[in-house]
PDB file of C-alpha atoms in Angstrom:
ATOM      1  CA  SER A   1      -0.202  -0.152   0.205  1.00 79.00           C
ATOM      2  CA  MET A   2       3.203   2.330   0.124  1.00 94.00           C
ATOM      3  CA  PRO A   3       5.821   0.523  -1.406  1.00 94.00           C
ATOM      4  CA  HIS A   4       7.971   3.620  -1.124  1.00 97.00           C
ATOM      5  CA  PHE A   5       7.860   3.347   2.729  1.00 97.00           C
ATOM      6  CA  ASP A   6      11.115   4.422   4.406  1.00 97.00           C
ATOM      7  CA  PRO A   7      11.754   3.754   7.896  1.00 96.00           C
ATOM      8  CA  ASN A   8      14.790   6.026   8.253  1.00 96.00           C
ATOM      9  CA  LYS A   9      12.954   8.674   6.531  1.00 97.00           C
ATOM     10  CA  SER A  10       8.827   8.547   6.224  1.00 98.00           C
ATOM     11  CA  THR A  11       6.881  10.342   8.527  1.00 98.00           C
ATOM     12  CA  THR A  12       3.380   9.904  10.209  1.00 98.00           C
ATOM     13  CA  ALA A  13       2.322  12.402   8.508  1.00 97.00           C
ATOM     14  CA  ASP A  14       4.197  11.056   5.169  1.00 98.00           C
ATOM     15  CA  VAL A  15       2.134   7.663   5.860  1.00 98.00           C
ATOM     16  CA  VAL A  16      -1.262   9.134   7.087  1.00 98.00           C
ATOM     17  CA  ARG A  17      -1.816  10.666   3.472  1.00 97.00           C
ATOM     18  CA  ALA A  18       0.006   7.454   1.590  1.00 97.00           C
ATOM     19  CA  ALA A  19      -1.481   4.837   3.348  1.00 97.00           C
ATOM     20  CA  ILE A  20      -4.268   5.737   6.100  1.00 98.00           C
ATOM     21  CA  ILE A  21      -5.947   8.123   4.214  1.00 97.00           C
ATOM     22  CA  PRO A  22      -6.506   6.015   0.646  1.00 97.00           C
ATOM     23  CA  GLN A  23      -7.075   2.963   2.755  1.00 96.00           C
ATOM     24  CA  SER A  24     -10.048   4.334   4.518  1.00 97.00           C
ATOM     25  CA  VAL A  25     -11.915   4.865   1.942  1.00 97.00           C
ATOM     26  CA  ILE A  26     -15.331   2.263   1.583  1.00 95.00           C
ATOM     27  CA  GLY A  27     -17.157   3.399  -1.797  1.00 94.00           C
ATOM     28  CA  GLU A  28     -17.097   6.850  -1.799  1.00 94.00           C
ATOM     29  CA  ASN A  29     -16.980   7.627   2.246  1.00 95.00           C
ATOM     30  CA  GLY A  30     -13.615   8.056   4.103  1.00 95.00           C
ATOM     31  CA  LEU A  31     -14.021   6.362   7.379  1.00 94.00           C
ATOM     32  CA  ALA A  32     -11.994   6.242  10.405  1.00 94.00           C
ATOM     33  CA  TYR A  33      -8.608   3.655   9.588  1.00 96.00           C
ATOM     34  CA  SER A  34      -9.392   1.788  12.704  1.00 94.00           C
ATOM     35  CA  THR A  35     -12.871   0.891  12.224  1.00 92.00           C
ATOM     36  CA  THR A  36     -12.055  -0.513   8.278  1.00 94.00           C
ATOM     37  CA  VAL A  37     -10.335  -3.274   9.919  1.00 90.00           C
ATOM     38  CA  HIS A  38     -11.612  -4.444  13.069  1.00 84.00           C
ATOM     39  CA  GLU A  39     -14.995  -3.548  15.403  1.00 84.00           C
ATOM     40  CA  SER A  40     -14.840  -0.999  17.562  1.00 81.00           C
ATOM     41  CA  LYS A  41     -12.829  -1.626  21.160  1.00 82.00           C
ATOM     42  CA  GLN A  42     -12.213   0.548  23.927  1.00 82.00           C
ATOM     43  CA  ALA A  43      -8.991   1.400  24.476  1.00 85.00           C
ATOM     44  CA  ALA A  44      -6.833   1.265  27.543  1.00 85.00           C
ATOM     45  CA  ARG A  45      -3.609   3.348  26.456  1.00 90.00           C
ATOM     46  CA  MET A  46      -4.025   6.608  24.593  1.00 91.00           C
ATOM     47  CA  VAL A  47      -0.441   8.267  22.632  1.00 95.00           C
ATOM     48  CA  SER A  48       0.760  11.289  22.465  1.00 95.00           C
ATOM     49  CA  HIS A  49       3.308  12.033  19.453  1.00 96.00           C
ATOM     50  CA  ASN A  50       4.390  14.523  17.115  1.00 94.00           C
ATOM     51  CA  TRP A  51       3.215  13.663  13.170  1.00 96.00           C
ATOM     52  CA  GLY A  52       6.401  15.258  12.036  1.00 96.00           C
ATOM     53  CA  ASN A  53       8.982  12.568  13.632  1.00 96.00           C
ATOM     54  CA  LEU A  54       9.194   8.720  12.251  1.00 98.00           C
ATOM     55  CA  PHE A  55       6.218   6.449  11.908  1.00 98.00           C
ATOM     56  CA  SER A  56       8.919   3.688  12.248  1.00 97.00           C
ATOM     57  CA  HIS A  57       9.716   5.750  16.109  1.00 98.00           C
ATOM     58  CA  LEU A  58       5.308   6.034  16.638  1.00 98.00           C
ATOM     59  CA  ILE A  59       5.467   2.084  16.724  1.00 98.00           C
ATOM     60  CA  ALA A  60       8.892   1.745  18.060  1.00 98.00           C
ATOM     61  CA  ALA A  61       7.844   3.741  21.369  1.00 98.00           C
ATOM     62  CA  VAL A  62       4.352   1.848  21.146  1.00 98.00           C
ATOM     63  CA  VAL A  63       5.927  -1.359  21.555  1.00 97.00           C
ATOM     64  CA  ALA A  64       8.559  -0.547  24.016  1.00 97.00           C
ATOM     65  CA  ASP A  65       5.265   0.611  26.040  1.00 96.00           C
ATOM     66  CA  ALA A  66       4.019  -2.547  25.884  1.00 95.00           C
ATOM     67  CA  MET A  67       7.101  -4.117  26.850  1.00 96.00           C
ATOM     68  CA  ASP A  68       7.754  -1.876  30.033  1.00 95.00           C
ATOM     69  CA  LEU A  69      11.351  -0.574  28.035  1.00 95.00           C
ATOM     70  CA  ALA A  70      12.159   2.766  29.131  1.00 94.00           C
ATOM     71  CA  THR A  71      13.477   3.979  25.635  1.00 96.00           C
ATOM     72  CA  TYR A  72      12.216   2.766  21.898  1.00 97.00           C
ATOM     73  CA  LYS A  73      15.653   2.669  20.323  1.00 95.00           C
ATOM     74  CA  GLU A  74      16.101  -0.780  21.073  1.00 91.00           C
ATOM     75  CA  SER A  75      12.348  -1.079  19.578  1.00 94.00           C
ATOM     76  CA  LEU A  76      13.722  -0.743  16.585  1.00 95.00           C
ATOM     77  CA  ASP A  77      15.859  -3.294  15.951  1.00 92.00           C
ATOM     78  CA  ARG A  78      12.930  -5.554  16.385  1.00 93.00           C
ATOM     79  CA  LEU A  79      10.710  -3.877  14.169  1.00 95.00           C
ATOM     80  CA  ALA A  80      13.125  -4.562  11.377  1.00 92.00           C
ATOM     81  CA  PRO A  81      11.197  -7.188   8.650  1.00 91.00           C
ATOM     82  CA  GLU A  82      13.085 -10.305   9.709  1.00 94.00           C
ATOM     83  CA  ASN A  83      12.909  -9.689  13.304  1.00 95.00           C
ATOM     84  CA  LEU A  84       9.046  -9.111  13.211  1.00 94.00           C
ATOM     85  CA  PRO A  85       8.063 -12.958  13.434  1.00 95.00           C
ATOM     86  CA  SER A  86      10.499 -12.935  16.725  1.00 96.00           C
ATOM     87  CA  LEU A  87       8.850  -9.369  18.155  1.00 96.00           C
ATOM     88  CA  ARG A  88       5.038 -10.653  17.093  1.00 95.00           C
ATOM     89  CA  GLN A  89       5.976 -14.310  19.412  1.00 96.00           C
ATOM     90  CA  LYS A  90       7.336 -12.782  22.428  1.00 95.00           C
ATOM     91  CA  LEU A  91       4.168 -10.035  22.449  1.00 96.00           C
ATOM     92  CA  GLU A  92       1.745 -13.188  21.699  1.00 96.00           C
ATOM     93  CA  GLN A  93       3.357 -15.280  24.526  1.00 96.00           C
ATOM     94  CA  ALA A  94       3.378 -12.150  26.596  1.00 95.00           C
ATOM     95  CA  HIS A  95      -0.727 -11.805  26.044  1.00 93.00           C
ATOM     96  CA  LEU A  96       0.172  -8.041  24.733  1.00 93.00           C
ATOM     97  CA  LEU A  97      -1.816  -8.076  21.980  1.00 92.00           C
ATOM     98  CA  GLU A  98      -4.440  -7.406  23.492  1.00 89.00           C
ATOM     99  CA  THR A  99      -3.470  -4.403  24.786  1.00 90.00           C
ATOM    100  CA  VAL A 100      -5.477  -1.480  22.658  1.00 90.00           C
ATOM    101  CA  TYR A 101      -4.266   1.723  21.957  1.00 93.00           C
ATOM    102  CA  TRP A 102      -5.508   5.043  20.734  1.00 92.00           C
ATOM    103  CA  ILE A 103      -3.136   6.497  18.199  1.00 95.00           C
ATOM    104  CA  CYS A 104      -4.522   9.678  15.970  1.00 93.00           C
ATOM    105  CA  SER A 105      -3.669   8.920  13.060  1.00 95.00           C
ATOM    106  CA  PHE A 106      -5.530   5.313  13.282  1.00 96.00           C
ATOM    107  CA  SER A 107      -8.614   6.431  15.252  1.00 92.00           C
ATOM    108  CA  VAL A 108      -9.307   9.720  14.060  1.00 92.00           C
ATOM    109  CA  ASN A 109     -11.639   9.856  10.601  1.00 93.00           C
ATOM    110  CA  GLN A 110      -9.141  12.169   8.308  1.00 94.00           C
ATOM    111  CA  HIS A 111     -11.654  12.897   5.586  1.00 95.00           C
ATOM    112  CA  VAL A 112     -13.561  15.238   7.866  1.00 93.00           C
ATOM    113  CA  SER A 113     -10.754  17.461   8.270  1.00 90.00           C
ATOM    114  CA  ILE A 114      -7.443  17.292   6.258  1.00 93.00           C
ATOM    115  CA  CYS A 115      -7.437  14.721   3.486  1.00 95.00           C
ATOM    116  CA  ARG A 116      -8.283  17.257   0.783  1.00 94.00           C
ATOM    117  CA  THR A 117      -5.736  19.728   2.277  1.00 94.00           C
ATOM    118  CA  VAL A 118      -2.600  19.207   0.446  1.00 96.00           C
ATOM    119  CA  SER A 119      -1.257  23.052   0.517  1.00 96.00           C
ATOM    120  CA  TYR A 120      -1.232  25.926   3.056  1.00 93.00           C
ATOM    121  CA  LYS A 121      -0.081  29.557   2.954  1.00 93.00           C
ATOM    122  CA  ASN A 122       3.369  30.665   4.277  1.00 93.00           C
ATOM    123  CA  ARG A 123       2.553  33.201   7.205  1.00 90.00           C
ATOM    124  CA  GLN A 124       5.495  35.258   6.268  1.00 91.00           C
ATOM    125  CA  THR A 125       5.328  35.428   2.298  1.00 94.00           C
ATOM    126  CA  GLY A 126       1.471  34.836   1.806  1.00 93.00           C
ATOM    127  CA  GLU A 127       2.797  32.187  -0.782  1.00 95.00           C
ATOM    128  CA  GLU A 128       1.207  28.441  -1.042  1.00 96.00           C
ATOM    129  CA  VAL A 129       3.041  25.290  -0.265  1.00 96.00           C
ATOM    130  CA  PHE A 130       2.381  22.483  -1.245  1.00 97.00           C
ATOM    131  CA  LEU A 131       2.576  19.243   0.808  1.00 97.00           C
ATOM    132  CA  THR A 132       5.307  16.866  -0.084  1.00 98.00           C
ATOM    133  CA  ASP A 133       6.111  13.063   0.632  1.00 98.00           C
ATOM    134  CA  SER A 134       9.281  13.180   2.598  1.00 98.00           C
ATOM    135  CA  VAL A 135      11.011  10.150   0.445  1.00 98.00           C
ATOM    136  CA  THR A 136       9.797  10.774  -2.905  1.00 97.00           C
ATOM    137  CA  GLY A 137       9.253  14.500  -2.896  1.00 97.00           C
ATOM    138  CA  GLN A 138       6.302  14.195  -4.709  1.00 97.00           C
ATOM    139  CA  ARG A 139       3.152  16.167  -4.619  1.00 97.00           C
ATOM    140  CA  ILE A 140       0.733  15.002  -2.226  1.00 97.00           C
ATOM    141  CA  GLN A 141      -2.493  14.814  -3.678  1.00 95.00           C
ATOM    142  CA  ALA A 142      -5.709  15.092  -2.965  1.00 96.00           C
ATOM    143  CA  CYS A 143      -8.103  12.390  -1.424  1.00 97.00           C
ATOM    144  CA  ARG A 144     -11.346  12.087  -4.116  1.00 94.00           C
ATOM    145  CA  CYS A 145     -13.857  10.783  -1.137  1.00 96.00           C
ATOM    146  CA  THR A 146     -16.946  12.985  -0.747  1.00 95.00           C
ATOM    147  CA  THR A 147     -16.901  13.154   3.031  1.00 94.00           C
ATOM    148  CA  ARG A 148     -18.357  16.760   4.454  1.00 91.00           C
ATOM    149  CA  GLU A 149     -15.293  18.430   5.815  1.00 89.00           C
ATOM    150  CA  LEU A 150     -15.744  19.742   9.287  1.00 86.00           C
ATOM    151  CA  SER A 151     -14.262  23.089  10.804  1.00 79.00           C
ATOM    152  CA  ASN A 152     -12.825  22.735  14.518  1.00 78.00           C
ATOM    153  CA  SER A 153     -15.857  24.125  15.751  1.00 78.00           C
ATOM    154  CA  HIS A 154     -17.860  21.900  14.462  1.00 82.00           C
ATOM    155  CA  PRO A 155     -19.730  19.256  17.214  1.00 78.00           C
ATOM    156  CA  ALA A 156     -18.613  16.631  15.193  1.00 77.00           C
ATOM    157  CA  CYS A 157     -15.053  17.466  14.275  1.00 78.00           C
ATOM    158  CA  GLU A 158     -12.986  15.047  16.029  1.00 79.00           C
ATOM    159  CA  ILE A 159      -9.346  16.868  15.708  1.00 76.00           C
ATOM    160  CA  ASP A 160     -10.453  20.005  18.326  1.00 74.00           C
ATOM    161  CA  LYS A 161     -12.042  17.416  21.211  1.00 74.00           C
ATOM    162  CA  PHE A 162      -8.120  15.248  22.379  1.00 76.00           C
ATOM    163  CA  ASP A 163      -8.816  16.360  25.696  1.00 72.00           C
ATOM    164  CA  ASP A 164     -12.345  15.666  26.091  1.00 76.00           C
ATOM    165  CA  MET A 165     -12.347  12.408  24.612  1.00 75.00           C
ATOM    166  CA  MET A 166      -8.909  11.485  26.653  1.00 75.00           C
ATOM    167  CA  GLU A 167     -10.950  12.325  29.748  1.00 74.00           C
ATOM    168  CA  GLN A 168     -13.801   9.928  28.419  1.00 75.00           C
ATOM    169  CA  MET A 169     -12.112   7.371  27.435  1.00 72.00           C
ATOM    170  CA  MET A 170     -10.259   6.807  30.770  1.00 70.00           C
ATOM    171  CA  ARG A 171     -13.059   7.591  32.668  1.00 69.00           C
ATOM    172  CA  CYS A 172     -14.560   4.411  30.774  1.00 69.00           C
ATOM    173  CA  ARG A 173     -11.834   2.026  31.705  1.00 58.00           C
ATOM    174  CA  VAL A 174     -11.333   2.296  35.408  1.00 52.00           C
ATOM    175  CA  VAL A 175      -8.581  -0.436  36.006  1.00 55.00           C
ATOM    176  CA  GLU A 176      -4.939  -0.923  36.154  1.00 63.00           C
ATOM    177  CA  GLY A 177      -3.341  -0.577  32.947  1.00 72.00           C
ATOM    178  CA  ALA A 178      -4.585   2.582  32.152  1.00 83.00           C
ATOM    179  CA  ARG A 179      -1.765   4.762  30.382  1.00 89.00           C
ATOM    180  CA  HIS A 180      -1.073   7.766  29.016  1.00 92.00           C
ATOM    181  CA  VAL A 181       2.185   7.409  26.501  1.00 95.00           C
ATOM    182  CA  ILE A 182       3.945  10.461  25.536  1.00 96.00           C
ATOM    183  CA  ALA A 183       6.195   9.049  22.767  1.00 97.00           C
ATOM    184  CA  ILE A 184       8.812  11.998  22.589  1.00 96.00           C
ATOM    185  CA  ASP A 185      10.513  12.083  19.131  1.00 95.00           C
ATOM    186  CA  GLN A 186      14.291  12.897  19.107  1.00 92.00           C
ATOM    187  CA  ASP A 187      14.355  16.538  19.217  1.00 91.00           C
ATOM    188  CA  GLY A 188      11.183  17.133  21.825  1.00 92.00           C
ATOM    189  CA  ASN A 189       9.373  18.799  19.272  1.00 92.00           C
ATOM    190  CA  LEU A 190       5.680  17.459  20.473  1.00 93.00           C
ATOM    191  CA  PHE A 191       6.394  19.775  23.291  1.00 92.00           C
ATOM    192  CA  SER A 192       5.715  22.905  21.103  1.00 92.00           C
ATOM    193  CA  ARG A 193       2.263  21.367  19.817  1.00 90.00           C
ATOM    194  CA  ALA A 194      -0.355  22.860  21.542  1.00 88.00           C
ATOM    195  CA  TRP A 195      -2.700  19.403  21.277  1.00 86.00           C
ATOM    196  CA  VAL A 196       0.068  17.422  22.855  1.00 90.00           C
ATOM    197  CA  VAL A 197       0.193  20.200  25.665  1.00 91.00           C
ATOM    198  CA  ALA A 198      -3.872  19.759  26.176  1.00 87.00           C
ATOM    199  CA  GLU A 199      -3.543  16.326  26.050  1.00 88.00           C
ATOM    200  CA  LEU A 200      -0.663  16.515  28.758  1.00 91.00           C
ATOM    201  CA  VAL A 201      -2.520  19.053  31.053  1.00 91.00           C
ATOM    202  CA  MET A 202      -5.756  16.877  30.567  1.00 88.00           C
ATOM    203  CA  GLY A 203      -3.421  13.364  31.800  1.00 88.00           C
ATOM    204  CA  GLY A 204      -2.138  15.378  33.974  1.00 89.00           C
ATOM    205  CA  ARG A 205      -5.229  16.093  36.152  1.00 87.00           C
ATOM    206  CA  LEU A 206      -6.404  12.482  35.515  1.00 85.00           C
ATOM    207  CA  CYS A 207      -3.676  10.892  37.120  1.00 86.00           C
ATOM    208  CA  GLN A 208      -4.822  12.908  40.538  1.00 87.00           C
ATOM    209  CA  ASN A 209      -8.065  11.424  40.301  1.00 82.00           C
ATOM    210  CA  PRO A 210      -7.557   8.037  42.055  1.00 80.00           C
ATOM    211  CA  ASP A 211     -10.445   6.412  40.868  1.00 78.00           C
ATOM    212  CA  ILE A 212      -8.959   6.559  37.346  1.00 76.00           C
ATOM    213  CA  LYS A 213      -5.899   4.997  37.820  1.00 78.00           C
ATOM    214  CA  LEU A 214      -4.275   6.458  34.936  1.00 83.00           C
ATOM    215  CA  VAL A 215      -0.532   6.572  34.412  1.00 88.00           C
ATOM    216  CA  GLN A 216       1.486   9.077  32.281  1.00 92.00           C
ATOM    217  CA  ARG A 217       4.108   7.418  31.106  1.00 94.00           C
ATOM    218  CA  PHE A 218       6.801   9.133  28.926  1.00 95.00           C
ATOM    219  CA  VAL A 219       9.041   6.939  26.328  1.00 96.00           C
ATOM    220  CA  PRO A 220      12.126   8.832  24.579  1.00 96.00           C
ATOM    221  CA  LEU A 221      13.795   7.772  21.772  1.00 95.00           C
ATOM    222  CA  ASP A 222      17.217   7.114  24.525  1.00 94.00           C
ATOM    223  CA  LYS A 223      18.274   8.815  27.412  1.00 90.00           C
ATOM    224  CA  ALA A 224      20.894  11.064  25.432  1.00 86.00           C
ATOM    225  CA  SER A 225      17.738  12.402  23.423  1.00 84.00           C
ATOM    226  CA  LEU A 226      15.909  12.603  26.945  1.00 81.00           C
ATOM    227  CA  GLU A 227      18.655  15.370  27.950  1.00 83.00           C
ATOM    228  CA  ARG A 228      18.423  17.006  25.047  1.00 76.00           C
ATOM    229  CA  VAL A 229      14.711  18.018  25.453  1.00 74.00           C
ATOM    230  CA  ARG A 230      15.513  18.951  29.724  1.00 72.00           C
ATOM    231  CA  GLU A 231      18.252  20.948  28.718  1.00 66.00           C
TER     232      GLU A 231
END
């Protein structure tokens, strides 16, 4: 579905545009990708991340969290094609494949927000800048679905309600194991994203509620990158 995928170059934004959006169109309707591959499940863990980070790093951070590893650098090697069977076996033996994570790229319907947006205006110059793929350099193509796009203020819009969704999700999951996972990119750019800050604030509030039993877990690439972010 994305033959040009490069784990060392392809960002989460690239994967959303080249794979998730095209594969989540049923007929002429666009859906959240997660609803097209399996029935809905209650998530126990939510992941905050940066779309500009490498997609392989996002998945490695999720694997590291599932395996209770402090950093996700080791997980990158486990995700190599030749190592995937062994990784899957380890996760299955530990009953970790049943752990449900909420990740916006998969769980939000991208067709009501961004699927036909392929450019933006430079705030300084006013010039139109076209979105391109990090590997091929080619322009992103607009989706051909007929799904109605919604503004952030619309009640049915999903991308402006992450903190509300997070609170509702965690209140429905009042058991041990509920986590807010923060997948920290190497340069710490996610901390400059307004929605991530909102999620961190909401996660901090929920952690103080003894009935919810939420744990906030920060997962960096390695200790060195974490120290750079702290500086």
